[in-house]
Amino acid sequence: MLELAIGIILGGCALGAGVAMVAGIGPGIGEGNAVAKACEAIGRQPESKGAVTSTMLMGCAIAETTGLYALVVAILLIFVAPNLFVNTLMRALG
């Protein structure tokens, strides 16, 4: 019984970490689109290169934080949460 509960905890944490890492796909797609549109804008109006580039870099930096947050959540679910949940289960069972 206890082994099953621990297995469910570990499986849930691994599944949650995998789902959290799916959030890493979004920033990659978003940054790719932003760079593509910035290249188009610079191609159309080369004199606006400085403004477009700085705005694009700021947007990419903000978009990248989403992927970093997902990575942090995944690392916490893999390394911290299982011990926390198993210890809570052991205390509850006595």
Tab-separated table of C-alpha atoms in Angstrom:
chain	number	residue	atom	x	y	z
A	1	MET	CA	0.000	0.000	0.000
A	2	LEU	CA	2.744	2.438	0.974
A	3	GLU	CA	4.820	1.572	-2.097
A	4	LEU	CA	1.834	2.276	-4.333
A	5	ALA	CA	1.265	5.678	-2.727
A	6	ILE	CA	4.939	6.589	-3.134
A	7	GLY	CA	4.839	5.432	-6.758
A	8	ILE	CA	1.804	7.598	-7.441
A	9	ILE	CA	3.559	10.583	-5.860
A	10	LEU	CA	6.704	10.064	-7.932
A	11	GLY	CA	4.711	9.482	-11.119
A	12	GLY	CA	2.620	12.587	-10.541
A	13	CYS	CA	5.723	14.700	-9.979
A	14	ALA	CA	7.360	13.353	-13.146
A	15	LEU	CA	4.200	13.915	-15.167
A	16	GLY	CA	3.893	17.459	-13.807
A	17	ALA	CA	7.517	18.194	-14.684
A	18	GLY	CA	6.936	16.988	-18.232
A	19	VAL	CA	3.829	19.114	-18.608
A	20	ALA	CA	5.714	22.111	-17.216
A	21	MET	CA	8.420	21.677	-19.820
A	22	VAL	CA	5.823	21.779	-22.594
A	23	ALA	CA	5.620	25.459	-21.707
A	24	GLY	CA	9.128	25.759	-23.168
A	25	ILE	CA	7.674	25.356	-26.650
A	26	GLY	CA	5.769	28.644	-26.495
A	27	PRO	CA	8.745	30.976	-26.012
A	28	GLY	CA	10.623	29.299	-28.846
A	29	ILE	CA	7.757	29.790	-31.271
A	30	GLY	CA	7.093	33.328	-30.042
A	31	GLU	CA	10.707	34.406	-30.279
A	32	GLY	CA	11.014	32.925	-33.751
A	33	ASN	CA	7.970	34.869	-34.907
A	34	ALA	CA	9.276	38.063	-33.297
A	35	VAL	CA	12.659	37.779	-35.001
A	36	ALA	CA	11.013	37.003	-38.355
A	37	LYS	CA	8.766	40.056	-38.121
A	38	ALA	CA	11.682	42.238	-37.000
A	39	CYS	CA	13.710	41.124	-40.016
A	40	GLU	CA	10.764	41.957	-42.265
A	41	ALA	CA	10.405	45.386	-40.663
A	42	ILE	CA	14.118	46.145	-41.025
A	43	GLY	CA	13.982	44.973	-44.639
A	44	ARG	CA	11.142	47.387	-45.365
A	45	GLN	CA	12.576	50.354	-43.434
A	46	PRO	CA	16.317	49.958	-42.827
A	47	GLU	CA	16.532	53.340	-41.063
A	48	SER	CA	14.440	51.958	-38.157
A	49	LYS	CA	16.919	49.178	-37.440
A	50	GLY	CA	17.890	50.456	-33.969
A	51	ALA	CA	14.362	50.879	-32.667
A	52	VAL	CA	13.136	47.577	-34.093
A	53	THR	CA	16.132	45.645	-32.790
A	54	SER	CA	15.933	47.020	-29.253
A	55	THR	CA	12.186	46.408	-29.070
A	56	MET	CA	12.628	42.870	-30.416
A	57	LEU	CA	15.374	42.063	-27.911
A	58	MET	CA	13.248	43.311	-25.019
A	59	GLY	CA	10.291	41.236	-26.191
A	60	CYS	CA	12.453	38.129	-26.613
A	61	ALA	CA	13.889	38.569	-23.124
A	62	ILE	CA	10.420	38.807	-21.625
A	63	ALA	CA	9.213	35.797	-23.620
A	64	GLU	CA	12.225	33.771	-22.508
A	65	THR	CA	11.303	34.212	-18.846
A	66	THR	CA	8.262	31.988	-19.435
A	67	GLY	CA	10.538	29.140	-20.459
A	68	LEU	CA	12.820	29.760	-17.492
A	69	TYR	CA	9.878	29.708	-15.074
A	70	ALA	CA	8.771	26.400	-16.598
A	71	LEU	CA	12.282	25.012	-16.133
A	72	VAL	CA	12.363	26.083	-12.489
A	73	VAL	CA	8.955	24.503	-11.838
A	74	ALA	CA	10.075	21.273	-13.525
A	75	ILE	CA	13.285	21.131	-11.470
A	76	LEU	CA	11.325	21.718	-8.270
A	77	LEU	CA	8.858	18.965	-9.198
A	78	ILE	CA	11.669	16.522	-9.894
A	79	PHE	CA	13.989	17.211	-6.965
A	80	VAL	CA	12.027	18.943	-4.175
A	81	ALA	CA	8.373	17.940	-4.344
A	82	PRO	CA	8.756	14.129	-4.134
A	83	ASN	CA	10.635	14.315	-0.833
A	84	LEU	CA	8.164	16.840	0.528
A	85	PHE	CA	5.141	14.745	-0.433
A	86	VAL	CA	6.641	11.444	0.737
A	87	ASN	CA	7.604	12.969	4.100
A	88	THR	CA	4.080	14.367	4.466
A	89	LEU	CA	2.640	10.929	3.688
A	90	MET	CA	4.920	9.256	6.240
A	91	ARG	CA	3.926	11.751	8.929
A	92	ALA	CA	0.243	11.240	8.118
A	93	LEU	CA	0.559	7.452	8.388
A	94	GLY	CA	2.413	7.719	11.656
